[in-house]
Amino acid sequence: MEVGNAMVVRFNYTLTNDAGDVLDASAEGELMTYLHGAGGIIAGLEEGLEGLKAGDEFDVTVAPEDGYGVRENVYIKTLNRSSFPADADVVEGAKFVVPMMEGPRLSTILSVDGDDIKVDGNHELAGQTLHFKGSIAEVREGTPEELAHGHAHGPGGHHH
Ligand code: ZN
């Protein structure tokens, strides 16, 4: 069976950036599980896995536009300290949900200069070319229930 629409796919992977730093990986003995064609994983990876079979290895490069997007300056802004809860730990590197043009975004504090708090609402992987290496463990047809829900069930999938 090949990876394609309406198939449930289980795979392991290691995610690195252009510099070779490991950004993420499936845990030892735990597989990533998703329903193909349902937007459960980033578009560039889904496309790269298409047509593969159980046992196949992959090495998929995903450009920022097909991954977590390009970095956009519109998501970098300076807020006043008063925008944060009084008891919040407002320090460089801390993360807060901040209102942005298109709604709230998880943002990281870049710098603190008196009452001026500069935040970055870009996804931390935005602007990075991503390299996914791994292998396909299983490909099966999605059940009618999984197709109706738009996600995979079972180990590594949704439990409910
Ligand atoms: Zn479900």
mmCIF file of C-alpha atoms and ligand atoms in Angstrom:
data_model
loop_
_atom_site.group_PDB
_atom_site.id
_atom_site.type_symbol
_atom_site.label_atom_id
_atom_site.label_comp_id
_atom_site.label_asym_id
_atom_site.label_seq_id
_atom_site.Cartn_x
_atom_site.Cartn_y
_atom_site.Cartn_z
ATOM 1 C CA MET A 1 0.000 0.000 0.000
ATOM 2 C CA GLU A 2 1.266 3.433 -0.874
ATOM 3 C CA VAL A 3 1.025 6.701 1.002
ATOM 4 C CA GLY A 4 -1.809 8.717 -0.533
ATOM 5 C CA ASN A 5 -5.087 10.354 0.276
ATOM 6 C CA ALA A 6 -7.242 8.675 2.928
ATOM 7 C CA MET A 7 -4.355 6.456 4.094
ATOM 8 C CA VAL A 8 -3.151 6.367 7.679
ATOM 9 C CA VAL A 9 0.630 6.540 7.827
ATOM 10 C CA ARG A 10 2.977 5.762 10.709
ATOM 11 C CA PHE A 11 6.601 6.807 10.509
ATOM 12 C CA ASN A 12 9.640 7.824 12.512
ATOM 13 C CA TYR A 13 11.672 10.898 11.722
ATOM 14 C CA THR A 14 14.462 13.228 12.704
ATOM 15 C CA LEU A 15 14.085 16.894 11.837
ATOM 16 C CA THR A 16 17.200 18.970 11.237
ATOM 17 C CA ASN A 17 17.805 22.475 9.910
ATOM 18 C CA ASP A 18 20.317 23.531 7.259
ATOM 19 C CA ALA A 19 23.078 23.632 9.869
ATOM 20 C CA GLY A 20 22.401 20.012 10.798
ATOM 21 C CA ASP A 21 21.030 20.852 14.261
ATOM 22 C CA VAL A 22 18.399 18.375 15.385
ATOM 23 C CA LEU A 23 15.197 20.362 16.000
ATOM 24 C CA ASP A 24 12.835 17.517 16.704
ATOM 25 C CA ALA A 25 12.518 13.757 16.399
ATOM 26 C CA SER A 26 9.989 11.055 17.021
ATOM 27 C CA ALA A 27 10.708 9.465 20.398
ATOM 28 C CA GLU A 28 12.463 6.076 20.491
ATOM 29 C CA GLY A 29 9.854 3.400 19.874
ATOM 30 C CA GLU A 30 7.110 5.941 19.210
ATOM 31 C CA LEU A 31 5.791 6.621 15.763
ATOM 32 C CA MET A 32 4.194 9.703 14.292
ATOM 33 C CA THR A 33 0.734 8.804 12.982
ATOM 34 C CA TYR A 34 -1.374 10.896 10.635
ATOM 35 C CA LEU A 35 -4.180 10.718 8.103
ATOM 36 C CA HIS A 36 -2.815 11.656 4.684
ATOM 37 C CA GLY A 37 -4.555 14.534 2.920
ATOM 38 C CA ALA A 38 -6.158 15.927 6.066
ATOM 39 C CA GLY A 39 -3.614 18.630 6.841
ATOM 40 C CA GLY A 40 -2.381 16.806 9.954
ATOM 41 C CA ILE A 41 1.296 17.379 9.155
ATOM 42 C CA ILE A 42 2.989 20.226 7.295
ATOM 43 C CA ALA A 43 2.213 20.334 3.584
ATOM 44 C CA GLY A 44 5.788 19.915 2.328
ATOM 45 C CA LEU A 45 6.341 16.740 4.321
ATOM 46 C CA GLU A 46 2.993 15.265 3.338
ATOM 47 C CA GLU A 47 3.850 15.833 -0.312
ATOM 48 C CA GLY A 48 7.302 14.278 0.149
ATOM 49 C CA LEU A 49 5.890 11.085 1.645
ATOM 50 C CA GLU A 50 3.348 10.539 -1.124
ATOM 51 C CA GLY A 51 3.797 7.209 -2.914
ATOM 52 C CA LEU A 52 6.096 5.648 -0.290
ATOM 53 C CA LYS A 53 5.480 2.177 1.177
ATOM 54 C CA ALA A 54 6.141 0.549 4.549
ATOM 55 C CA GLY A 55 9.880 0.049 4.946
ATOM 56 C CA ASP A 56 10.800 2.911 2.613
ATOM 57 C CA GLU A 57 13.234 5.515 3.888
ATOM 58 C CA PHE A 58 12.819 9.190 3.121
ATOM 59 C CA ASP A 59 14.826 12.377 3.191
ATOM 60 C CA VAL A 60 12.458 15.263 2.509
ATOM 61 C CA THR A 61 13.544 18.893 2.307
ATOM 62 C CA VAL A 62 10.811 21.409 3.029
ATOM 63 C CA ALA A 63 11.187 25.078 2.090
ATOM 64 C CA PRO A 64 9.886 27.613 4.654
ATOM 65 C CA GLU A 65 6.852 28.399 2.451
ATOM 66 C CA ASP A 66 5.789 24.730 2.626
ATOM 67 C CA GLY A 67 6.682 24.419 6.303
ATOM 68 C CA TYR A 68 6.156 26.934 9.069
ATOM 69 C CA GLY A 69 6.212 29.981 6.801
ATOM 70 C CA VAL A 70 8.724 32.736 6.239
ATOM 71 C CA ARG A 71 9.612 35.098 9.049
ATOM 72 C CA GLU A 72 7.498 38.218 8.881
ATOM 73 C CA ASN A 73 8.364 41.542 10.471
ATOM 74 C CA VAL A 74 4.689 42.231 11.014
ATOM 75 C CA TYR A 75 4.812 39.675 13.832
ATOM 76 C CA ILE A 76 7.622 41.502 15.617
ATOM 77 C CA LYS A 77 6.362 44.337 17.747
ATOM 78 C CA THR A 78 7.048 46.314 20.878
ATOM 79 C CA LEU A 79 4.518 46.275 23.674
ATOM 80 C CA ASN A 80 4.364 48.221 26.909
ATOM 81 C CA ARG A 81 5.042 46.305 30.112
ATOM 82 C CA SER A 82 1.485 47.183 31.157
ATOM 83 C CA SER A 83 0.162 44.870 28.393
ATOM 84 C CA PHE A 84 1.387 41.910 30.463
ATOM 85 C CA PRO A 85 -0.081 40.693 33.741
ATOM 86 C CA ALA A 86 1.572 42.516 36.652
ATOM 87 C CA ASP A 87 2.865 39.282 38.165
ATOM 88 C CA ALA A 88 4.091 37.798 34.858
ATOM 89 C CA ASP A 89 7.746 36.872 34.496
ATOM 90 C CA VAL A 90 8.536 39.256 31.624
ATOM 91 C CA VAL A 91 12.067 38.240 30.657
ATOM 92 C CA GLU A 92 13.939 37.569 27.432
ATOM 93 C CA GLY A 93 12.966 34.188 26.002
ATOM 94 C CA ALA A 94 9.675 33.937 27.893
ATOM 95 C CA LYS A 95 6.608 33.030 25.813
ATOM 96 C CA PHE A 96 3.222 34.721 25.935
ATOM 97 C CA VAL A 97 0.125 34.692 23.792
ATOM 98 C CA VAL A 98 0.004 38.172 22.294
ATOM 99 C CA PRO A 99 -2.709 39.810 20.178
ATOM 100 C CA MET A 100 -1.562 40.274 16.584
ATOM 101 C CA MET A 101 -3.373 41.478 13.454
ATOM 102 C CA GLU A 102 -4.834 38.066 12.651
ATOM 103 C CA GLY A 103 -5.519 37.114 16.246
ATOM 104 C CA PRO A 104 -3.523 35.885 19.220
ATOM 105 C CA ARG A 105 -0.158 34.256 18.554
ATOM 106 C CA LEU A 106 2.284 32.512 20.830
ATOM 107 C CA SER A 107 5.170 34.975 20.941
ATOM 108 C CA THR A 108 8.645 34.997 22.415
ATOM 109 C CA ILE A 109 10.124 38.014 24.193
ATOM 110 C CA LEU A 110 13.188 39.152 22.240
ATOM 111 C CA SER A 111 14.285 41.943 24.544
ATOM 112 C CA VAL A 112 13.248 43.959 27.569
ATOM 113 C CA ASP A 113 14.220 47.639 27.607
ATOM 114 C CA GLY A 114 12.564 49.325 30.552
ATOM 115 C CA ASP A 115 8.837 49.242 29.786
ATOM 116 C CA ASP A 116 9.452 48.410 26.124
ATOM 117 C CA ILE A 117 8.973 44.700 25.567
ATOM 118 C CA LYS A 118 9.876 43.487 22.082
ATOM 119 C CA VAL A 119 8.070 40.291 21.098
ATOM 120 C CA ASP A 120 8.308 37.942 18.116
ATOM 121 C CA GLY A 121 5.134 36.114 17.098
ATOM 122 C CA ASN A 122 6.756 34.152 14.284
ATOM 123 C CA HIS A 123 6.710 30.370 14.701
ATOM 124 C CA GLU A 124 10.110 29.337 16.017
ATOM 125 C CA LEU A 125 10.663 27.235 12.896
ATOM 126 C CA ALA A 126 9.525 29.997 10.514
ATOM 127 C CA GLY A 127 12.125 30.875 7.895
ATOM 128 C CA GLN A 128 13.955 27.576 8.315
ATOM 129 C CA THR A 129 14.469 25.002 5.623
ATOM 130 C CA LEU A 130 13.533 21.709 7.243
ATOM 131 C CA HIS A 131 15.049 18.301 6.572
ATOM 132 C CA PHE A 132 12.975 15.294 7.605
ATOM 133 C CA LYS A 133 14.768 11.949 7.536
ATOM 134 C CA GLY A 134 13.154 8.714 8.594
ATOM 135 C CA SER A 135 11.286 5.662 7.467
ATOM 136 C CA ILE A 136 7.726 4.553 6.941
ATOM 137 C CA ALA A 137 6.585 1.898 9.418
ATOM 138 C CA GLU A 138 3.030 1.306 8.278
ATOM 139 C CA VAL A 139 0.540 2.379 5.645
ATOM 140 C CA ARG A 140 -3.083 1.346 5.948
ATOM 141 C CA GLU A 141 -6.445 2.550 4.741
ATOM 142 C CA GLY A 142 -8.165 5.041 6.993
ATOM 143 C CA THR A 143 -11.334 3.699 8.612
ATOM 144 C CA PRO A 144 -14.643 5.418 7.793
ATOM 145 C CA GLU A 145 -14.585 6.863 11.310
ATOM 146 C CA GLU A 146 -11.082 8.299 10.841
ATOM 147 C CA LEU A 147 -12.051 9.803 7.498
ATOM 148 C CA ALA A 148 -15.156 11.364 9.040
ATOM 149 C CA HIS A 149 -13.090 12.849 11.873
ATOM 150 C CA GLY A 150 -10.223 13.975 9.635
ATOM 151 C CA HIS A 151 -7.504 12.373 11.765
ATOM 152 C CA ALA A 152 -5.950 9.015 12.613
ATOM 153 C CA HIS A 153 -6.977 7.007 15.659
ATOM 154 C CA GLY A 154 -4.996 4.492 17.705
ATOM 155 C CA PRO A 155 -1.385 4.625 18.937
ATOM 156 C CA GLY A 156 0.186 7.943 17.969
ATOM 157 C CA GLY A 157 -3.180 9.243 16.767
ATOM 158 C CA HIS A 158 -6.204 10.671 18.537
ATOM 159 C CA HIS A 159 -7.722 8.898 21.519
ATOM 160 C CA HIS A 160 -11.357 9.601 22.195
HETATM 161 ZN ZN ZN B 1 -11.504 10.982 15.900
#
